[in-house]
Amino acid sequence: MAVHVGIIDQDPVRLVTPLLDNRTISTHIVFIGDKNQEDAYHRLSAVLEQRKITSEFFEIPSVVNTSLIKQSIQTLAQDLHNRGEEVKLNASCGLRHRLLSVYEVFRTYHWPIFVVEPNSDKLCWLYPDGKEDTQVEDHITISDYLTIFGARGEFHHVDLPPQLDQKLYELGERWASNALELGPGLATLNYLATTCRKEQKLDVELSEKQQGYRELNMLLSDLVEAQIATYENGILTFTNEDARRFSNGEWLETLVHSTVKQIQDSMPTIQDRSLNVQVYRKLGESEVRNELDVATVVNNKLHIIECKTKGMRDDGDDTLYKLESLRDLLGGLQARAMLVSFRPLRHNDITRAEDLGLALIGPDELKDLKTHLSAWFKAAGGSDEI
């Protein structure tokens, strides 16, 4: 049974994923880090513990002194040698001077050394020569990611009857395919659903002017036909809070999540997905809450999708910066994020998103949502090897 050894850094996911690979014959890892990285160690340990994988923390000096670090690692190596177990160094993470110090000591023991290449997620052998590179199996979850990066998630599971699920998907698809035409009507529906939320009720009376909107009437007919609302004598009544939220913009999130679910059937690199994840992060003494509209893990990389049915005029920059920030905070260097917008995007929103490394799907692309999402997921790598 091999013992893995790895160095903790700010993005330690690739120390965990090889251990979750069912072909890995290892149930123990030694995490190397300085005293300031003990919290990170405990988070990594919590994720592995759920899989019955044990771990230990080996503390090295925090000073930038390679001689001291090598002395410290020599002690660890001697201890591992005395245990008489097979040892493998995962050289995927760690500050350069620490990694090279560890590498130098471990090479003298002729222990196998590998790295997980971040873009392809391939496990590549540095030593010994001749071992074949392999694709790391995809088993890390959204919840694992949040734990590793110091957050926790609340997952909202709603099991709709298959018939209603399909009906709502078709409804969302129809609305998305006619984004430019239905835009004004959906803005009004959004306003009506928001009014219900503010007044804490499920019915709202339309003004005479609103009753005359052609696009709005088309949308109301769709809701009535799907049996999630009634519309009589100018009064719109939602059947329940979920129906109100669906009309308040969640229809787009539902559509995106259902599309991810469909793609998953033919793309095995998609290993986990969730709708409306509430994320809590510690900030000093308080806790900050954020919502991920749609989250998924593809080829061991966290993907976050923000769905927006309102225009970007007032808060476009905020939306994009927040999305970039959440991507980096919750998923590290390999995480990816996308904005799906039902309303047209301004030129500066598009250039800003490109600068921040965010993918975009606008109203013109919504009618081919599955195609665009599939291409984005495929770009996460891993599928060529399966």
mmCIF file with all atom_site columns, N, CA and C in Angstrom, residues 107-153:
data_model
loop_
_atom_site.group_PDB
_atom_site.id
_atom_site.type_symbol
_atom_site.label_atom_id
_atom_site.label_alt_id
_atom_site.label_comp_id
_atom_site.label_asym_id
_atom_site.label_entity_id
_atom_site.label_seq_id
_atom_site.pdbx_PDB_ins_code
_atom_site.Cartn_x
_atom_site.Cartn_y
_atom_site.Cartn_z
_atom_site.occupancy
_atom_site.B_iso_or_equiv
_atom_site.pdbx_formal_charge
_atom_site.auth_seq_id
_atom_site.auth_comp_id
_atom_site.auth_asym_id
_atom_site.auth_atom_id
_atom_site.pdbx_PDB_model_num
ATOM 1   N N  . ARG A 1 107 ? 14.511  11.891 -4.605  1.00 0.00 ? 107 ARG A N  1
ATOM 2   C CA . ARG A 1 107 ? 15.198  11.191 -5.708  1.00 0.00 ? 107 ARG A CA 1
ATOM 3   C C  . ARG A 1 107 ? 16.309  10.278 -5.188  1.00 0.00 ? 107 ARG A C  1
ATOM 4   N N  . THR A 1 108 ? 16.929  10.676 -4.076  1.00 0.00 ? 108 THR A N  1
ATOM 5   C CA . THR A 1 108 ? 18.018  9.840  -3.533  1.00 0.00 ? 108 THR A CA 1
ATOM 6   C C  . THR A 1 108 ? 17.491  8.496  -3.026  1.00 0.00 ? 108 THR A C  1
ATOM 7   N N  . TYR A 1 109 ? 16.186  8.430  -2.739  1.00 0.00 ? 109 TYR A N  1
ATOM 8   C CA . TYR A 1 109 ? 15.573  7.177  -2.268  1.00 0.00 ? 109 TYR A CA 1
ATOM 9   C C  . TYR A 1 109 ? 14.978  6.361  -3.432  1.00 0.00 ? 109 TYR A C  1
ATOM 10  N N  . HIS A 1 110 ? 15.046  6.931  -4.643  1.00 0.00 ? 110 HIS A N  1
ATOM 11  C CA . HIS A 1 110 ? 14.508  6.261  -5.845  1.00 0.00 ? 110 HIS A CA 1
ATOM 12  C C  . HIS A 1 110 ? 13.014  5.937  -5.722  1.00 0.00 ? 110 HIS A C  1
ATOM 13  N N  . TRP A 1 111 ? 12.281  6.800  -5.042  1.00 0.00 ? 111 TRP A N  1
ATOM 14  C CA . TRP A 1 111 ? 10.828  6.616  -4.949  1.00 0.00 ? 111 TRP A CA 1
ATOM 15  C C  . TRP A 1 111 ? 10.156  7.191  -6.201  1.00 0.00 ? 111 TRP A C  1
ATOM 16  N N  . PRO A 1 112 ? 9.046   6.580  -6.646  1.00 0.00 ? 112 PRO A N  1
ATOM 17  C CA . PRO A 1 112 ? 8.335   7.102  -7.818  1.00 0.00 ? 112 PRO A CA 1
ATOM 18  C C  . PRO A 1 112 ? 7.838   8.544  -7.581  1.00 0.00 ? 112 PRO A C  1
ATOM 19  N N  . ILE A 1 113 ? 7.910   9.353  -8.634  1.00 0.00 ? 113 ILE A N  1
ATOM 20  C CA . ILE A 1 113 ? 7.482   10.760 -8.545  1.00 0.00 ? 113 ILE A CA 1
ATOM 21  C C  . ILE A 1 113 ? 6.579   11.066 -9.740  1.00 0.00 ? 113 ILE A C  1
ATOM 22  N N  . PHE A 1 114 ? 5.435   11.702 -9.471  1.00 0.00 ? 114 PHE A N  1
ATOM 23  C CA . PHE A 1 114 ? 4.513   12.057 -10.562 1.00 0.00 ? 114 PHE A CA 1
ATOM 24  C C  . PHE A 1 114 ? 3.965   13.471 -10.371 1.00 0.00 ? 114 PHE A C  1
ATOM 25  N N  . VAL A 1 115 ? 3.442   14.024 -11.458 1.00 0.00 ? 115 VAL A N  1
ATOM 26  C CA . VAL A 1 115 ? 2.702   15.294 -11.383 1.00 0.00 ? 115 VAL A CA 1
ATOM 27  C C  . VAL A 1 115 ? 1.368   15.101 -12.088 1.00 0.00 ? 115 VAL A C  1
ATOM 28  N N  . VAL A 1 116 ? 0.368   15.863 -11.640 1.00 0.00 ? 116 VAL A N  1
ATOM 29  C CA . VAL A 1 116 ? -0.895  15.928 -12.371 1.00 0.00 ? 116 VAL A CA 1
ATOM 30  C C  . VAL A 1 116 ? -0.845  17.224 -13.172 1.00 0.00 ? 116 VAL A C  1
ATOM 31  N N  . GLU A 1 117 ? -0.809  17.086 -14.506 1.00 0.00 ? 117 GLU A N  1
ATOM 32  C CA . GLU A 1 117 ? -0.732  18.265 -15.372 1.00 0.00 ? 117 GLU A CA 1
ATOM 33  C C  . GLU A 1 117 ? -2.074  18.995 -15.300 1.00 0.00 ? 117 GLU A C  1
ATOM 34  N N  . PRO A 1 118 ? -2.071  20.302 -14.966 1.00 0.00 ? 118 PRO A N  1
ATOM 35  C CA . PRO A 1 118 ? -3.325  20.976 -14.631 1.00 0.00 ? 118 PRO A CA 1
ATOM 36  C C  . PRO A 1 118 ? -4.351  21.094 -15.753 1.00 0.00 ? 118 PRO A C  1
ATOM 37  N N  . ASN A 1 119 ? -3.921  21.312 -16.997 1.00 0.00 ? 119 ASN A N  1
ATOM 38  C CA . ASN A 1 119 ? -4.910  21.534 -18.058 1.00 0.00 ? 119 ASN A CA 1
ATOM 39  C C  . ASN A 1 119 ? -5.590  20.251 -18.512 1.00 0.00 ? 119 ASN A C  1
ATOM 40  N N  . SER A 1 120 ? -4.795  19.226 -18.756 1.00 0.00 ? 120 SER A N  1
ATOM 41  C CA . SER A 1 120 ? -5.363  17.957 -19.232 1.00 0.00 ? 120 SER A CA 1
ATOM 42  C C  . SER A 1 120 ? -5.843  17.069 -18.090 1.00 0.00 ? 120 SER A C  1
ATOM 43  N N  . ASP A 1 121 ? -5.345  17.326 -16.857 1.00 0.00 ? 121 ASP A N  1
ATOM 44  C CA . ASP A 1 121 ? -5.614  16.482 -15.690 1.00 0.00 ? 121 ASP A CA 1
ATOM 45  C C  . ASP A 1 121 ? -5.027  15.079 -15.872 1.00 0.00 ? 121 ASP A C  1
ATOM 46  N N  . LYS A 1 122 ? -3.901  15.029 -16.571 1.00 0.00 ? 122 LYS A N  1
ATOM 47  C CA . LYS A 1 122 ? -3.193  13.756 -16.774 1.00 0.00 ? 122 LYS A CA 1
ATOM 48  C C  . LYS A 1 122 ? -2.177  13.534 -15.668 1.00 0.00 ? 122 LYS A C  1
ATOM 49  N N  . LEU A 1 123 ? -2.068  12.291 -15.217 1.00 0.00 ? 123 LEU A N  1
ATOM 50  C CA . LEU A 1 123 ? -1.036  11.927 -14.251 1.00 0.00 ? 123 LEU A CA 1
ATOM 51  C C  . LEU A 1 123 ? 0.203   11.514 -15.047 1.00 0.00 ? 123 LEU A C  1
ATOM 52  N N  . CYS A 1 124 ? 1.280   12.300 -14.917 1.00 0.00 ? 124 CYS A N  1
ATOM 53  C CA . CYS A 1 124 ? 2.503   12.087 -15.704 1.00 0.00 ? 124 CYS A CA 1
ATOM 54  C C  . CYS A 1 124 ? 3.650   11.691 -14.776 1.00 0.00 ? 124 CYS A C  1
ATOM 55  N N  . TRP A 1 125 ? 4.372   10.639 -15.140 1.00 0.00 ? 125 TRP A N  1
ATOM 56  C CA . TRP A 1 125 ? 5.460   10.130 -14.291 1.00 0.00 ? 125 TRP A CA 1
ATOM 57  C C  . TRP A 1 125 ? 6.780   10.823 -14.627 1.00 0.00 ? 125 TRP A C  1
ATOM 58  N N  . LEU A 1 126 ? 7.412   11.393 -13.597 1.00 0.00 ? 126 LEU A N  1
ATOM 59  C CA . LEU A 1 126 ? 8.737   11.989 -13.756 1.00 0.00 ? 126 LEU A CA 1
ATOM 60  C C  . LEU A 1 126 ? 9.823   10.941 -13.506 1.00 0.00 ? 126 LEU A C  1
ATOM 61  N N  . TYR A 1 127 ? 9.505   9.999  -12.619 1.00 0.00 ? 127 TYR A N  1
ATOM 62  C CA . TYR A 1 127 ? 10.444  8.920  -12.282 1.00 0.00 ? 127 TYR A CA 1
ATOM 63  C C  . TYR A 1 127 ? 9.641   7.728  -11.773 1.00 0.00 ? 127 TYR A C  1
ATOM 64  N N  . PRO A 1 128 ? 9.916   6.522  -12.182 1.00 0.00 ? 128 PRO A N  1
ATOM 65  C CA . PRO A 1 128 ? 10.949  6.134  -13.145 1.00 0.00 ? 128 PRO A CA 1
ATOM 66  C C  . PRO A 1 128 ? 10.485  6.365  -14.585 1.00 0.00 ? 128 PRO A C  1
ATOM 67  N N  . ASP A 1 129 ? 11.410  6.297  -15.517 1.00 0.00 ? 129 ASP A N  1
ATOM 68  C CA . ASP A 1 129 ? 11.077  6.433  -16.935 1.00 0.00 ? 129 ASP A CA 1
ATOM 69  C C  . ASP A 1 129 ? 10.272  5.222  -17.391 1.00 0.00 ? 129 ASP A C  1
ATOM 70  N N  . GLY A 1 130 ? 9.489   5.455  -18.433 1.00 0.00 ? 130 GLY A N  1
ATOM 71  C CA . GLY A 1 130 ? 8.802   4.320  -19.060 1.00 0.00 ? 130 GLY A CA 1
ATOM 72  C C  . GLY A 1 130 ? 7.412   4.041  -18.538 1.00 0.00 ? 130 GLY A C  1
ATOM 73  N N  . LYS A 1 131 ? 7.005   4.690  -17.424 1.00 0.00 ? 131 LYS A N  1
ATOM 74  C CA . LYS A 1 131 ? 5.640   4.463  -16.919 1.00 0.00 ? 131 LYS A CA 1
ATOM 75  C C  . LYS A 1 131 ? 4.671   5.295  -17.757 1.00 0.00 ? 131 LYS A C  1
ATOM 76  N N  . GLU A 1 132 ? 3.542   4.709  -18.089 1.00 0.00 ? 132 GLU A N  1
ATOM 77  C CA . GLU A 1 132 ? 2.599   5.378  -18.990 1.00 0.00 ? 132 GLU A CA 1
ATOM 78  C C  . GLU A 1 132 ? 1.774   6.447  -18.264 1.00 0.00 ? 132 GLU A C  1
ATOM 79  N N  . ASP A 1 133 ? 1.601   7.599  -18.917 1.00 0.00 ? 133 ASP A N  1
ATOM 80  C CA . ASP A 1 133 ? 0.734   8.649  -18.367 1.00 0.00 ? 133 ASP A CA 1
ATOM 81  C C  . ASP A 1 133 ? -0.717  8.180  -18.422 1.00 0.00 ? 133 ASP A C  1
ATOM 82  N N  . THR A 1 134 ? -1.507  8.588  -17.425 1.00 0.00 ? 134 THR A N  1
ATOM 83  C CA . THR A 1 134 ? -2.925  8.198  -17.410 1.00 0.00 ? 134 THR A CA 1
ATOM 84  C C  . THR A 1 134 ? -3.792  9.399  -17.056 1.00 0.00 ? 134 THR A C  1
ATOM 85  N N  . GLN A 1 135 ? -5.043  9.345  -17.498 1.00 0.00 ? 135 GLN A N  1
ATOM 86  C CA . GLN A 1 135 ? -6.009  10.384 -17.144 1.00 0.00 ? 135 GLN A CA 1
ATOM 87  C C  . GLN A 1 135 ? -6.497  10.108 -15.717 1.00 0.00 ? 135 GLN A C  1
ATOM 88  N N  . VAL A 1 136 ? -6.498  11.114 -14.852 1.00 0.00 ? 136 VAL A N  1
ATOM 89  C CA . VAL A 1 136 ? -6.985  10.918 -13.475 1.00 0.00 ? 136 VAL A CA 1
ATOM 90  C C  . VAL A 1 136 ? -8.504  10.762 -13.518 1.00 0.00 ? 136 VAL A C  1
ATOM 91  N N  . GLU A 1 137 ? -9.017  9.743  -12.837 1.00 0.00 ? 137 GLU A N  1
ATOM 92  C CA . GLU A 1 137 ? -10.475 9.548  -12.785 1.00 0.00 ? 137 GLU A CA 1
ATOM 93  C C  . GLU A 1 137 ? -11.142 10.745 -12.115 1.00 0.00 ? 137 GLU A C  1
ATOM 94  N N  . ASP A 1 138 ? -12.400 11.000 -12.513 1.00 0.00 ? 138 ASP A N  1
ATOM 95  C CA . ASP A 1 138 ? -13.113 12.201 -12.051 1.00 0.00 ? 138 ASP A CA 1
ATOM 96  C C  . ASP A 1 138 ? -14.077 11.865 -10.913 1.00 0.00 ? 138 ASP A C  1
ATOM 97  N N  . HIS A 1 139 ? -13.637 12.088 -9.675  1.00 0.00 ? 139 HIS A N  1
ATOM 98  C CA . HIS A 1 139 ? -14.492 11.747 -8.530  1.00 0.00 ? 139 HIS A CA 1
ATOM 99  C C  . HIS A 1 139 ? -14.668 12.872 -7.514  1.00 0.00 ? 139 HIS A C  1
ATOM 100 N N  . ILE A 1 140 ? -13.951 13.969 -7.654  1.00 0.00 ? 140 ILE A N  1
ATOM 101 C CA . ILE A 1 140 ? -14.088 15.052 -6.671  1.00 0.00 ? 140 ILE A CA 1
ATOM 102 C C  . ILE A 1 140 ? -15.439 15.747 -6.896  1.00 0.00 ? 140 ILE A C  1
ATOM 103 N N  . THR A 1 141 ? -16.086 16.175 -5.813  1.00 0.00 ? 141 THR A N  1
ATOM 104 C CA . THR A 1 141 ? -17.427 16.766 -5.916  1.00 0.00 ? 141 THR A CA 1
ATOM 105 C C  . THR A 1 141 ? -17.390 18.278 -5.662  1.00 0.00 ? 141 THR A C  1
ATOM 106 N N  . ILE A 1 142 ? -18.523 18.924 -5.917  1.00 0.00 ? 142 ILE A N  1
ATOM 107 C CA . ILE A 1 142 ? -18.653 20.364 -5.634  1.00 0.00 ? 142 ILE A CA 1
ATOM 108 C C  . ILE A 1 142 ? -18.424 20.599 -4.144  1.00 0.00 ? 142 ILE A C  1
ATOM 109 N N  . SER A 1 143 ? -19.030 19.755 -3.318  1.00 0.00 ? 143 SER A N  1
ATOM 110 C CA . SER A 1 143 ? -18.896 19.884 -1.865  1.00 0.00 ? 143 SER A CA 1
ATOM 111 C C  . SER A 1 143 ? -17.434 19.768 -1.423  1.00 0.00 ? 143 SER A C  1
ATOM 112 N N  . ASP A 1 144 ? -16.689 18.831 -2.038  1.00 0.00 ? 144 ASP A N  1
ATOM 113 C CA . ASP A 1 144 ? -15.256 18.677 -1.731  1.00 0.00 ? 144 ASP A CA 1
ATOM 114 C C  . ASP A 1 144 ? -14.502 19.962 -2.051  1.00 0.00 ? 144 ASP A C  1
ATOM 115 N N  . TYR A 1 145 ? -14.788 20.511 -3.209  1.00 0.00 ? 145 TYR A N  1
ATOM 116 C CA . TYR A 1 145 ? -14.126 21.761 -3.622  1.00 0.00 ? 145 TYR A CA 1
ATOM 117 C C  . TYR A 1 145 ? -14.350 22.857 -2.589  1.00 0.00 ? 145 TYR A C  1
ATOM 118 N N  . LEU A 1 146 ? -15.607 23.025 -2.187  1.00 0.00 ? 146 LEU A N  1
ATOM 119 C CA . LEU A 1 146 ? -15.935 24.087 -1.226  1.00 0.00 ? 146 LEU A CA 1
ATOM 120 C C  . LEU A 1 146 ? -15.185 23.868 0.085   1.00 0.00 ? 146 LEU A C  1
ATOM 121 N N  . THR A 1 147 ? -15.141 22.619 0.546   1.00 0.00 ? 147 THR A N  1
ATOM 122 C CA . THR A 1 147 ? -14.431 22.307 1.800   1.00 0.00 ? 147 THR A CA 1
ATOM 123 C C  . THR A 1 147 ? -12.948 22.645 1.683   1.00 0.00 ? 147 THR A C  1
ATOM 124 N N  . ILE A 1 148 ? -12.319 22.212 0.595   1.00 0.00 ? 148 ILE A N  1
ATOM 125 C CA . ILE A 1 148 ? -10.879 22.442 0.398   1.00 0.00 ? 148 ILE A CA 1
ATOM 126 C C  . ILE A 1 148 ? -10.550 23.931 0.439   1.00 0.00 ? 148 ILE A C  1
ATOM 127 N N  . PHE A 1 149 ? -11.440 24.756 -0.119  1.00 0.00 ? 149 PHE A N  1
ATOM 128 C CA . PHE A 1 149 ? -11.167 26.197 -0.177  1.00 0.00 ? 149 PHE A CA 1
ATOM 129 C C  . PHE A 1 149 ? -11.824 26.980 0.963   1.00 0.00 ? 149 PHE A C  1
ATOM 130 N N  . GLY A 1 150 ? -12.189 26.257 2.030   1.00 0.00 ? 150 GLY A N  1
ATOM 131 C CA . GLY A 1 150 ? -12.623 26.932 3.251   1.00 0.00 ? 150 GLY A CA 1
ATOM 132 C C  . GLY A 1 150 ? -14.044 27.443 3.244   1.00 0.00 ? 150 GLY A C  1
ATOM 133 N N  . ALA A 1 151 ? -14.905 26.822 2.452   1.00 0.00 ? 151 ALA A N  1
ATOM 134 C CA . ALA A 1 151 ? -16.318 27.225 2.413   1.00 0.00 ? 151 ALA A CA 1
ATOM 135 C C  . ALA A 1 151 ? -17.182 26.001 2.700   1.00 0.00 ? 151 ALA A C  1
ATOM 136 N N  . ARG A 1 152 ? -18.469 26.241 2.876   1.00 0.00 ? 152 ARG A N  1
ATOM 137 C CA . ARG A 1 152 ? -19.404 25.109 2.994   1.00 0.00 ? 152 ARG A CA 1
ATOM 138 C C  . ARG A 1 152 ? -20.609 25.399 2.111   1.00 0.00 ? 152 ARG A C  1
ATOM 139 N N  . GLY A 1 153 ? -21.258 24.352 1.654   1.00 0.00 ? 153 GLY A N  1
ATOM 140 C CA . GLY A 1 153 ? -22.381 24.544 0.744   1.00 0.00 ? 153 GLY A CA 1
ATOM 141 C C  . GLY A 1 153 ? -23.662 23.926 1.261   1.00 0.00 ? 153 GLY A C  1
#
